[in-house]
CSV table of C-alpha atoms in Angstrom, one decimal:
chain,number,residue,atom,x,y,z
Z,1,MET,CA,0.3,0.2,-0.1
Z,2,ASP,CA,1.2,3.3,-0.9
Z,3,GLU,CA,0.2,6.1,1.2
Z,4,THR,CA,1.8,8.9,-0.9
Z,5,ILE,CA,-0.5,11.9,-1.7
Z,6,SER,CA,1.2,13.3,-5.0
Z,7,VAL,CA,-0.4,17.0,-5.7
Z,8,VAL,CA,-0.2,18.6,-9.2
Z,9,LEU,CA,-0.9,22.0,-7.8
Z,10,PHE,CA,-1.6,24.6,-10.6
Z,11,SER,CA,-3.9,27.1,-9.8
Z,12,GLY,CA,-2.9,30.2,-7.9
Z,13,THR,CA,-6.2,31.9,-6.4
Z,14,ASP,CA,-6.1,32.4,-2.6
Z,15,ASP,CA,-9.3,29.9,-2.7
Z,16,LYS,CA,-8.0,27.0,-3.9
Z,17,LEU,CA,-4.5,27.7,-2.4
Z,18,GLN,CA,-6.4,27.7,0.9
Z,19,SER,CA,-8.2,24.2,-0.1
Z,20,ALA,CA,-5.1,22.8,-1.0
Z,21,ALA,CA,-3.1,23.9,1.9
Z,22,VAL,CA,-5.8,21.9,4.3
Z,23,LEU,CA,-5.8,18.9,2.2
Z,24,VAL,CA,-1.8,18.9,2.6
Z,25,ALA,CA,-1.9,19.7,5.9
Z,26,GLY,CA,-4.8,16.9,6.8
Z,27,ALA,CA,-2.6,14.4,4.9
Z,28,ALA,CA,0.5,15.7,7.0
Z,29,ALA,CA,-1.0,15.4,10.1
Z,30,LEU,CA,-2.2,11.9,9.0
Z,31,GLY,CA,1.6,10.8,8.9
Z,32,LYS,CA,0.8,10.5,4.8
Z,33,PRO,CA,3.9,11.9,2.9
Z,34,VAL,CA,2.7,14.4,0.3
Z,35,ARG,CA,4.9,15.5,-2.9
Z,36,ILE,CA,3.8,18.7,-4.2
Z,37,LEU,CA,4.5,19.7,-7.7
Z,38,LEU,CA,4.1,23.6,-8.5
Z,39,GLN,CA,2.9,24.4,-12.1
Z,40,TYR,CA,2.0,28.4,-13.9
Z,41,TRP,CA,-0.2,30.1,-11.4
Z,42,ALA,CA,0.5,28.2,-8.2
Z,43,LEU,CA,4.3,28.7,-8.9
Z,44,ARG,CA,3.9,32.0,-9.4
Z,45,ALA,CA,2.0,32.4,-5.9
Z,46,PHE,CA,5.0,30.9,-4.4
Z,47,THR,CA,7.6,33.1,-5.8
Z,48,ASN,CA,9.1,35.9,-3.2
Z,49,GLU,CA,7.8,38.7,-5.1
Z,50,ARG,CA,4.0,37.8,-4.7
Z,51,MET,CA,4.3,35.7,-1.4
Z,52,GLY,CA,1.5,37.2,1.1
Z,53,LYS,CA,0.2,39.4,-1.6
Z,54,SER,CA,-3.6,38.0,-2.9
Z,55,ASN,CA,-4.3,36.5,-6.0
Z,56,GLY,CA,-7.8,37.1,-6.3
Z,57,TYR,CA,-10.7,34.0,-6.0
Z,58,CYS,CA,-12.5,32.0,-8.4
Z,59,PRO,CA,-14.7,33.9,-10.4
Z,60,GLU,CA,-17.9,32.2,-8.7
Z,61,ALA,CA,-16.9,33.3,-5.3
Z,62,GLY,CA,-18.3,36.3,-6.0
Z,63,ASP,CA,-18.3,39.4,-3.8
Z,64,SER,CA,-20.0,37.5,-1.0
Z,65,GLY,CA,-17.4,34.6,-1.2
Z,66,ARG,CA,-14.7,37.0,-1.0
Z,67,ALA,CA,-15.5,38.9,1.9
Z,68,ALA,CA,-16.8,35.8,3.9
Z,69,PHE,CA,-12.9,34.4,3.4
Z,70,GLU,CA,-11.6,38.1,4.5
Z,71,ALA,CA,-13.7,38.4,7.2
Z,72,ALA,CA,-12.7,34.8,8.6
Z,73,ALA,CA,-8.9,35.8,7.7
Z,74,ALA,CA,-9.2,38.8,9.7
Z,75,GLY,CA,-10.8,37.6,12.7
Z,76,ALA,CA,-7.9,35.1,12.7
Z,77,GLY,CA,-10.5,32.3,12.1
Z,78,LEU,CA,-8.6,31.3,9.4
Z,79,ALA,CA,-4.7,31.0,8.9
Z,80,SER,CA,-3.4,31.9,5.5
Z,81,TRP,CA,-2.7,29.1,2.9
Z,82,ALA,CA,1.0,29.8,3.2
Z,83,ASP,CA,0.9,29.7,7.3
Z,84,THR,CA,-0.8,26.4,7.0
Z,85,MET,CA,1.5,25.1,4.0
Z,86,ARG,CA,4.6,26.1,6.0
Z,87,ALA,CA,2.8,24.6,9.1
Z,88,ALA,CA,2.3,21.0,7.2
Z,89,LYS,CA,5.9,21.1,6.1
Z,90,GLU,CA,7.2,21.1,9.4
Z,91,LEU,CA,5.2,18.8,10.8
Z,92,GLY,CA,5.1,16.2,8.5
Z,93,ASP,CA,6.8,14.6,5.4
Z,94,VAL,CA,5.7,17.1,3.0
Z,95,ASP,CA,7.9,18.1,-0.4
Z,96,ILE,CA,7.4,20.8,-2.5
Z,97,ALA,CA,8.8,21.1,-5.7
Z,98,ALA,CA,8.9,23.5,-8.7
Z,99,CYS,CA,7.6,22.6,-12.3
Z,100,SER,CA,10.4,22.8,-14.8
Z,101,GLN,CA,8.4,23.6,-17.6
Z,102,SER,CA,6.9,26.3,-15.7
Z,103,MET,CA,9.7,27.8,-14.5
Z,104,ASP,CA,11.1,28.0,-17.9
Z,105,VAL,CA,7.5,29.7,-19.2
Z,106,LEU,CA,7.7,32.4,-16.3
Z,107,LYS,CA,11.1,32.7,-16.7
Z,108,LEU,CA,12.0,32.2,-12.8
Z,109,VAL,CA,15.0,30.8,-11.0
Z,110,PRO,CA,14.9,29.1,-7.9
Z,111,ALA,CA,16.3,32.3,-6.2
Z,112,ASP,CA,13.1,33.5,-6.9
Z,113,LEU,CA,11.3,31.0,-5.2
Z,114,ASP,CA,10.5,31.0,-1.4
Z,115,PRO,CA,12.4,28.6,0.9
Z,116,MET,CA,9.5,26.5,1.3
Z,117,VAL,CA,9.7,25.0,-2.4
Z,118,GLY,CA,12.5,22.8,-2.4
Z,119,GLY,CA,13.7,22.3,-5.8
Z,120,VAL,CA,13.3,22.0,-9.4
Z,121,GLN,CA,11.5,18.5,-10.9
Z,122,GLY,CA,10.4,17.2,-14.1
Z,123,VAL,CA,6.8,15.4,-14.6
Z,124,ALA,CA,8.4,12.4,-15.0
Z,125,ALA,CA,10.4,12.9,-11.6
Z,126,PHE,CA,7.3,13.4,-10.2
Z,127,TYR,CA,5.2,10.2,-11.8
Z,128,LEU,CA,7.8,8.2,-10.0
Z,129,ASN,CA,7.8,9.5,-6.6
Z,130,ALA,CA,3.9,9.1,-6.9
Z,131,GLY,CA,4.0,5.7,-7.0
Z,132,GLU,CA,0.8,4.1,-6.9
Z,133,GLY,CA,-0.3,6.5,-4.6
Z,134,GLN,CA,-3.1,9.0,-5.4
Z,135,ILE,CA,-2.7,11.9,-7.9
Z,136,VAL,CA,-4.7,15.2,-6.8
Z,137,PHE,CA,-5.0,18.1,-9.8
Z,138,ILE,CA,-5.8,21.4,-7.8
K,1,MET,CA,-8.8,-3.3,-3.9
K,2,ASP,CA,-10.7,-0.4,-2.7
K,3,GLU,CA,-13.4,0.8,-5.3
K,4,THR,CA,-14.2,4.0,-3.1
K,5,ILE,CA,-13.9,7.2,-5.0
K,6,SER,CA,-13.8,9.9,-3.0
K,7,VAL,CA,-14.5,13.7,-4.4
K,8,VAL,CA,-13.4,16.8,-3.1
K,9,LEU,CA,-15.9,19.5,-4.6
K,10,PHE,CA,-14.9,22.9,-4.2
K,11,SER,CA,-16.4,24.3,-7.3
K,12,GLY,CA,-19.7,26.0,-7.8
K,13,THR,CA,-20.2,26.7,-11.4
K,14,ASP,CA,-23.3,24.7,-12.8
K,15,ASP,CA,-21.0,23.3,-15.6
K,16,LYS,CA,-18.3,21.5,-13.0
K,17,LEU,CA,-21.3,20.9,-10.8
K,18,GLN,CA,-23.0,18.9,-14.3
K,19,SER,CA,-19.5,17.1,-14.6
K,20,ALA,CA,-19.4,16.2,-10.8
K,21,ALA,CA,-23.0,14.8,-10.5
K,22,VAL,CA,-22.5,12.7,-13.9
K,23,LEU,CA,-18.7,11.5,-12.7
K,24,VAL,CA,-20.6,10.8,-9.3
K,25,ALA,CA,-24.0,9.4,-11.0
K,26,GLY,CA,-21.6,7.0,-13.2
K,27,ALA,CA,-19.7,5.3,-10.5
K,28,ALA,CA,-22.5,4.6,-8.0
K,29,ALA,CA,-24.3,3.2,-10.8
K,30,LEU,CA,-21.3,0.7,-11.2
K,31,GLY,CA,-21.5,-0.2,-7.2
K,32,LYS,CA,-18.7,1.8,-6.3
K,33,PRO,CA,-19.1,3.8,-3.0
K,34,VAL,CA,-19.1,7.3,-3.8
K,35,ARG,CA,-17.4,10.0,-0.5
K,36,ILE,CA,-18.0,13.5,-1.6
K,37,LEU,CA,-16.4,16.3,0.5
K,38,LEU,CA,-17.8,19.6,-0.4
K,39,GLN,CA,-15.5,22.9,0.0
K,40,TYR,CA,-16.6,26.3,-0.6
K,41,TRP,CA,-18.6,27.3,-3.1
K,42,ALA,CA,-19.8,23.9,-3.9
K,43,LEU,CA,-20.5,23.9,-0.3
K,44,ARG,CA,-22.5,27.1,-1.3
K,45,ALA,CA,-24.2,25.6,-3.9
K,46,PHE,CA,-25.6,23.1,-1.8
K,47,THR,CA,-27.2,25.6,0.6
K,48,ASN,CA,-31.3,26.0,0.7
K,49,GLU,CA,-30.6,29.7,0.0
K,50,ARG,CA,-28.5,28.3,-3.2
K,51,MET,CA,-30.2,25.2,-4.2
K,52,GLY,CA,-32.1,25.8,-7.6
K,53,LYS,CA,-30.5,28.7,-8.4
K,54,SER,CA,-27.6,29.3,-11.4
K,55,ASN,CA,-24.2,29.6,-10.2
K,56,GLY,CA,-22.7,30.8,-13.2
K,57,TYR,CA,-20.5,29.1,-15.7
K,58,CYS,CA,-16.4,28.7,-16.1
K,59,PRO,CA,-15.7,31.6,-17.9
K,60,GLU,CA,-14.2,29.7,-20.5
K,61,ALA,CA,-17.6,28.5,-21.5
K,62,GLY,CA,-18.7,31.8,-22.9
K,63,ASP,CA,-21.8,33.0,-24.3
K,64,SER,CA,-22.4,30.0,-26.7
K,65,GLY,CA,-21.6,27.5,-24.0
K,66,ARG,CA,-23.9,28.9,-21.8
K,67,ALA,CA,-26.1,29.0,-24.5
K,68,ALA,CA,-25.9,25.4,-25.1
K,69,PHE,CA,-26.0,24.5,-21.5
K,70,GLU,CA,-29.7,26.3,-21.0
K,71,ALA,CA,-31.1,24.8,-23.9
K,72,ALA,CA,-30.1,21.5,-23.2
K,73,ALA,CA,-31.8,21.9,-19.9
K,74,ALA,CA,-34.9,23.5,-21.2
K,75,GLY,CA,-35.2,20.9,-23.6
K,76,ALA,CA,-35.4,18.4,-21.2
K,77,GLY,CA,-32.1,16.7,-22.2
K,78,LEU,CA,-30.1,17.3,-19.3
K,79,ALA,CA,-31.3,16.8,-15.5
K,80,SER,CA,-30.1,19.8,-13.4
K,81,TRP,CA,-26.7,18.6,-11.6
K,82,ALA,CA,-28.8,19.0,-8.0
K,83,ASP,CA,-31.3,16.0,-9.5
K,84,THR,CA,-28.6,13.4,-10.8
K,85,MET,CA,-26.6,14.0,-7.5
K,86,ARG,CA,-29.7,13.2,-6.0
K,87,ALA,CA,-30.9,10.3,-7.9
K,88,ALA,CA,-27.3,8.9,-7.5
K,89,LYS,CA,-27.8,9.0,-3.9
K,90,GLU,CA,-30.9,7.2,-4.1
K,91,LEU,CA,-29.3,4.7,-6.5
K,92,GLY,CA,-26.2,3.6,-4.8
K,93,ASP,CA,-23.6,4.4,-2.0
K,94,VAL,CA,-23.1,7.9,-1.9
K,95,ASP,CA,-22.5,10.0,1.3
K,96,ILE,CA,-22.1,13.5,1.0
K,97,ALA,CA,-20.2,15.6,3.8
K,98,ALA,CA,-19.6,19.2,4.6
K,99,CYS,CA,-16.2,20.4,5.1
K,100,SER,CA,-16.0,21.8,8.8
K,101,GLN,CA,-13.6,24.3,7.5
K,102,SER,CA,-15.4,25.8,5.0
K,103,MET,CA,-18.4,25.9,7.3
K,104,ASP,CA,-16.7,28.1,9.4
K,105,VAL,CA,-15.5,30.7,6.6
K,106,LEU,CA,-19.0,30.7,5.0
K,107,LYS,CA,-20.6,31.1,8.7
K,108,LEU,CA,-22.6,28.2,7.9
K,109,VAL,CA,-24.9,25.7,10.1
K,110,PRO,CA,-26.0,22.2,9.4
K,111,ALA,CA,-30.0,23.6,9.1
K,112,ASP,CA,-28.6,26.1,6.0
K,113,LEU,CA,-28.0,22.5,3.9
K,114,ASP,CA,-29.8,20.9,1.6
K,115,PRO,CA,-30.7,17.4,3.2
K,116,MET,CA,-28.2,15.2,0.3
K,117,VAL,CA,-25.7,16.9,2.5
K,118,GLY,CA,-25.7,14.2,5.4
K,119,GLY,CA,-23.0,15.8,7.8
K,120,VAL,CA,-20.0,18.2,8.6
K,121,GLN,CA,-16.7,16.4,8.1
K,122,GLY,CA,-12.9,17.3,8.8
K,123,VAL,CA,-10.4,16.2,6.3
K,124,ALA,CA,-8.7,13.9,8.7
K,125,ALA,CA,-11.8,11.8,8.3
K,126,PHE,CA,-12.3,12.2,4.4
K,127,TYR,CA,-8.7,10.6,4.3
K,128,LEU,CA,-9.8,7.8,6.7
K,129,ASN,CA,-12.8,6.9,4.6
K,130,ALA,CA,-10.8,7.4,1.3
K,131,GLY,CA,-8.5,4.5,2.2
K,132,GLU,CA,-6.7,3.4,-0.8
K,133,GLY,CA,-9.2,4.4,-3.6
K,134,GLN,CA,-9.0,7.0,-5.6
K,135,ILE,CA,-9.3,11.1,-4.6
K,136,VAL,CA,-11.0,13.4,-7.4
K,137,PHE,CA,-10.3,17.3,-6.8
K,138,ILE,CA,-13.2,19.0,-9.0
V,1,MET,CA,-0.4,-2.6,-9.4
V,2,ASP,CA,-2.6,-0.9,-12.4
V,3,GLU,CA,-0.2,1.9,-13.5
V,4,THR,CA,-3.2,3.1,-15.7
V,5,ILE,CA,-3.5,7.0,-15.6
V,6,SER,CA,-7.3,8.0,-16.3
V,7,VAL,CA,-8.0,11.9,-17.0
V,8,VAL,CA,-11.1,13.6,-16.7
V,9,LEU,CA,-10.2,16.5,-19.3
V,10,PHE,CA,-13.2,19.3,-18.2
V,11,SER,CA,-11.3,22.6,-18.5
V,12,GLY,CA,-10.5,24.3,-22.0
V,13,THR,CA,-8.2,27.1,-20.9
V,14,ASP,CA,-4.9,27.1,-23.0
V,15,ASP,CA,-3.2,27.1,-19.9
V,16,LYS,CA,-4.7,23.7,-18.4
V,17,LEU,CA,-5.0,21.8,-21.3
V,18,GLN,CA,-1.1,22.9,-21.9
V,19,SER,CA,-0.7,21.2,-17.9
V,20,ALA,CA,-2.6,18.2,-19.5
V,21,ALA,CA,-0.6,18.1,-22.2
V,22,VAL,CA,3.0,17.9,-20.6
V,23,LEU,CA,1.3,15.5,-17.5
V,24,VAL,CA,-0.1,13.1,-20.5
V,25,ALA,CA,3.1,13.3,-21.9
V,26,GLY,CA,5.2,12.6,-19.2
V,27,ALA,CA,3.1,9.2,-18.2
V,28,ALA,CA,3.5,8.2,-21.7
V,29,ALA,CA,7.0,8.8,-21.8
V,30,LEU,CA,7.5,6.8,-18.8
V,31,GLY,CA,4.9,3.8,-20.5
V,32,LYS,CA,1.9,4.6,-18.5
V,33,PRO,CA,-1.1,3.6,-20.0
V,34,VAL,CA,-3.5,7.3,-20.5
V,35,ARG,CA,-7.2,7.3,-20.9
V,36,ILE,CA,-8.9,10.5,-21.3
V,37,LEU,CA,-12.6,11.7,-21.4
V,38,LEU,CA,-12.8,14.8,-23.0
V,39,GLN,CA,-15.9,16.6,-20.9
V,40,TYR,CA,-17.5,20.7,-21.9
V,41,TRP,CA,-15.0,23.1,-23.0
V,42,ALA,CA,-12.2,20.7,-23.2
V,43,LEU,CA,-14.1,18.4,-25.7
V,44,ARG,CA,-14.9,21.6,-27.6
V,45,ALA,CA,-11.0,22.5,-28.1
V,46,PHE,CA,-10.8,19.5,-29.7
V,47,THR,CA,-13.5,20.0,-32.4
V,48,ASN,CA,-11.6,21.1,-35.8
V,49,GLU,CA,-13.6,24.3,-35.4
V,50,ARG,CA,-11.7,25.5,-32.5
V,51,MET,CA,-8.1,23.4,-32.8
V,52,GLY,CA,-5.2,25.9,-33.1
V,53,LYS,CA,-6.9,28.8,-31.7
V,54,SER,CA,-7.0,30.0,-28.6
V,55,ASN,CA,-9.0,29.5,-25.8
V,56,GLY,CA,-8.3,32.0,-23.2
V,57,TYR,CA,-6.3,31.7,-19.7
V,58,CYS,CA,-7.5,30.9,-16.4
V,59,PRO,CA,-8.6,34.3,-14.8
V,60,GLU,CA,-5.4,34.5,-12.2
V,61,ALA,CA,-3.1,34.5,-15.5
V,62,GLY,CA,-3.8,38.1,-15.5
V,63,ASP,CA,-1.8,40.0,-18.2
V,64,SER,CA,1.5,39.2,-17.1
V,65,GLY,CA,1.0,35.4,-17.6
V,66,ARG,CA,-1.0,35.5,-21.0
V,67,ALA,CA,2.3,37.0,-21.8
V,68,ALA,CA,4.7,34.9,-20.6
V,69,PHE,CA,2.8,31.8,-22.3
V,70,GLU,CA,2.6,33.9,-25.9
V,71,ALA,CA,6.1,34.9,-25.4
V,72,ALA,CA,7.4,30.9,-24.6
V,73,ALA,CA,5.5,29.5,-27.1
V,74,ALA,CA,6.5,32.8,-29.8
V,75,GLY,CA,10.2,31.7,-28.8
V,76,ALA,CA,9.5,27.8,-29.7
V,77,GLY,CA,10.3,27.2,-26.2
V,78,LEU,CA,6.7,26.0,-26.1
V,79,ALA,CA,5.1,23.7,-28.3
V,80,SER,CA,1.6,23.8,-28.4
V,81,TRP,CA,-0.7,21.8,-26.2
V,82,ALA,CA,-2.2,19.9,-29.0
V,83,ASP,CA,1.5,19.3,-30.5
V,84,THR,CA,2.4,17.9,-27.1
V,85,MET,CA,-0.4,15.6,-27.1
V,86,ARG,CA,-0.4,14.6,-30.4
V,87,ALA,CA,3.4,13.5,-29.6
V,88,ALA,CA,1.6,11.5,-26.4
V,89,LYS,CA,-0.3,9.8,-28.4
V,90,GLU,CA,2.5,8.6,-31.1
V,91,LEU,CA,4.9,8.0,-28.5
V,92,GLY,CA,2.8,5.9,-26.0
V,93,ASP,CA,-0.1,4.0,-25.4
V,94,VAL,CA,-2.5,7.3,-25.1
V,95,ASP,CA,-6.5,7.2,-25.6
V,96,ILE,CA,-8.5,10.3,-26.1
V,97,ALA,CA,-12.6,9.4,-25.9
V,98,ALA,CA,-15.2,12.2,-26.0
V,99,CYS,CA,-17.5,12.3,-23.0
V,100,SER,CA,-21.2,11.1,-24.8
V,101,GLN,CA,-23.0,13.5,-22.2
V,102,SER,CA,-21.1,16.4,-23.6
V,103,MET,CA,-21.3,15.5,-26.9
V,104,ASP,CA,-25.2,16.1,-26.2
V,105,VAL,CA,-25.0,19.3,-24.9
V,106,LEU,CA,-22.7,20.9,-27.3
V,107,LYS,CA,-24.4,19.0,-30.1
V,108,LEU,CA,-21.5,17.5,-31.4
V,109,VAL,CA,-20.5,14.6,-34.3
V,110,PRO,CA,-18.1,12.4,-34.4
V,111,ALA,CA,-17.1,14.2,-37.3
V,112,ASP,CA,-16.3,17.4,-35.6
V,113,LEU,CA,-13.8,16.3,-33.6
V,114,ASP,CA,-9.9,16.3,-34.4
V,115,PRO,CA,-8.4,12.8,-35.4
V,116,MET,CA,-6.9,12.5,-32.0
V,117,VAL,CA,-10.0,11.8,-30.6
V,118,GLY,CA,-10.6,7.8,-31.1
V,119,GLY,CA,-14.3,7.5,-29.9
V,120,VAL,CA,-17.2,8.6,-27.5
V,121,GLN,CA,-17.4,6.9,-24.6
V,122,GLY,CA,-19.8,7.4,-21.1
V,123,VAL,CA,-18.6,7.4,-18.1
V,124,ALA,CA,-19.5,3.7,-17.5
V,125,ALA,CA,-16.5,2.7,-19.6
V,126,PHE,CA,-14.3,5.3,-18.4
V,127,TYR,CA,-14.5,3.9,-15.0
V,128,LEU,CA,-14.5,0.2,-16.5
V,129,ASN,CA,-10.9,1.4,-18.1
V,130,ALA,CA,-9.4,3.4,-15.4
V,131,GLY,CA,-9.6,-0.3,-13.4
V,132,GLU,CA,-7.4,0.5,-10.0
V,133,GLY,CA,-5.4,3.2,-11.3
V,134,GLN,CA,-5.4,6.9,-10.7
V,135,ILE,CA,-7.9,9.3,-11.7
V,136,VAL,CA,-7.4,13.0,-12.5
V,137,PHE,CA,-9.9,15.6,-12.8
V,138,ILE,CA,-8.3,18.6,-14.6
């Protein structure tokens, strides 16, 4: 049985990153290894330049959804996705890699990325690490 | 072999909910247990207040995509996502739970939710129910 | 062990199709069978009428994301998603089917689809082909 959860993290909106962080933290708390491959807009959200800034919400969130998120965050009821992801990485076996092709498209170098990101990886290495475990695209 | 299909249902647009309902109904018809965790905009779509109302489409649908969906629904060629989901729940072993963290962010209580939703669940319980089966994020 | 990767390809934006093509090509290069079910906007992107045209980007891409993609494509640093998908199909065991329900909603017939698409399939057949392998929704 392979308990690894492999996440292709593509989306860069605050709400999807929040969902991803909660799912990663939950898996880490249960002792499951988590392997994350950052692509495109998620990768951009993990750059030093964007870290801590808002990247918007899914269109269907609407004004009321955005307001609910912002109120929960302001009221300390909701940790930021980045803090949740950092805590998951400290707590469990969580590995975050940047997709090499996405690095090329966005013209990024490793020094541009938040220290949470442990390296740059191709898709083949991602699959090999995934083994027989579950793969989730977010 | 674990045949359970676990779905993290995040998106709340009519087209994604339609796709999710078709996938859930198909799995249920094959006798596979389905476990759904509703997050954010999908959870909001399952509230009594939103049930039966349109929640828009993915941006790439465009005017022609929206028109195609609405024409198919009006011509009785397409059951609503909610009716398909209800039928799948009656037909098979389908369990729908609200994500506890999303309930907090959106300030919802169980009485706000459609009767299809059987309870409130954390991410840890979701993973435990998922076992070795497939996990899909929609 | 079932190495099949089954992809429900729903999204039709150029960036998500690019991500899907890279993931499919990577799996094919590793010798994994890939089974793709095209739904709604992804299916529309595989029609003869849309093939080679842009279908936009995820909203969070923004102007800078769009510009990065277009520059990478113009500089020959990035093959189109369609060319990558075609190459994956020639290289490996990749099967692309149109979802029958999506064909009905969009009023398409098989002759409308790019020759990459090998047939029309229901959700039940998709699950049966997926076996115990991973399922990814994009």
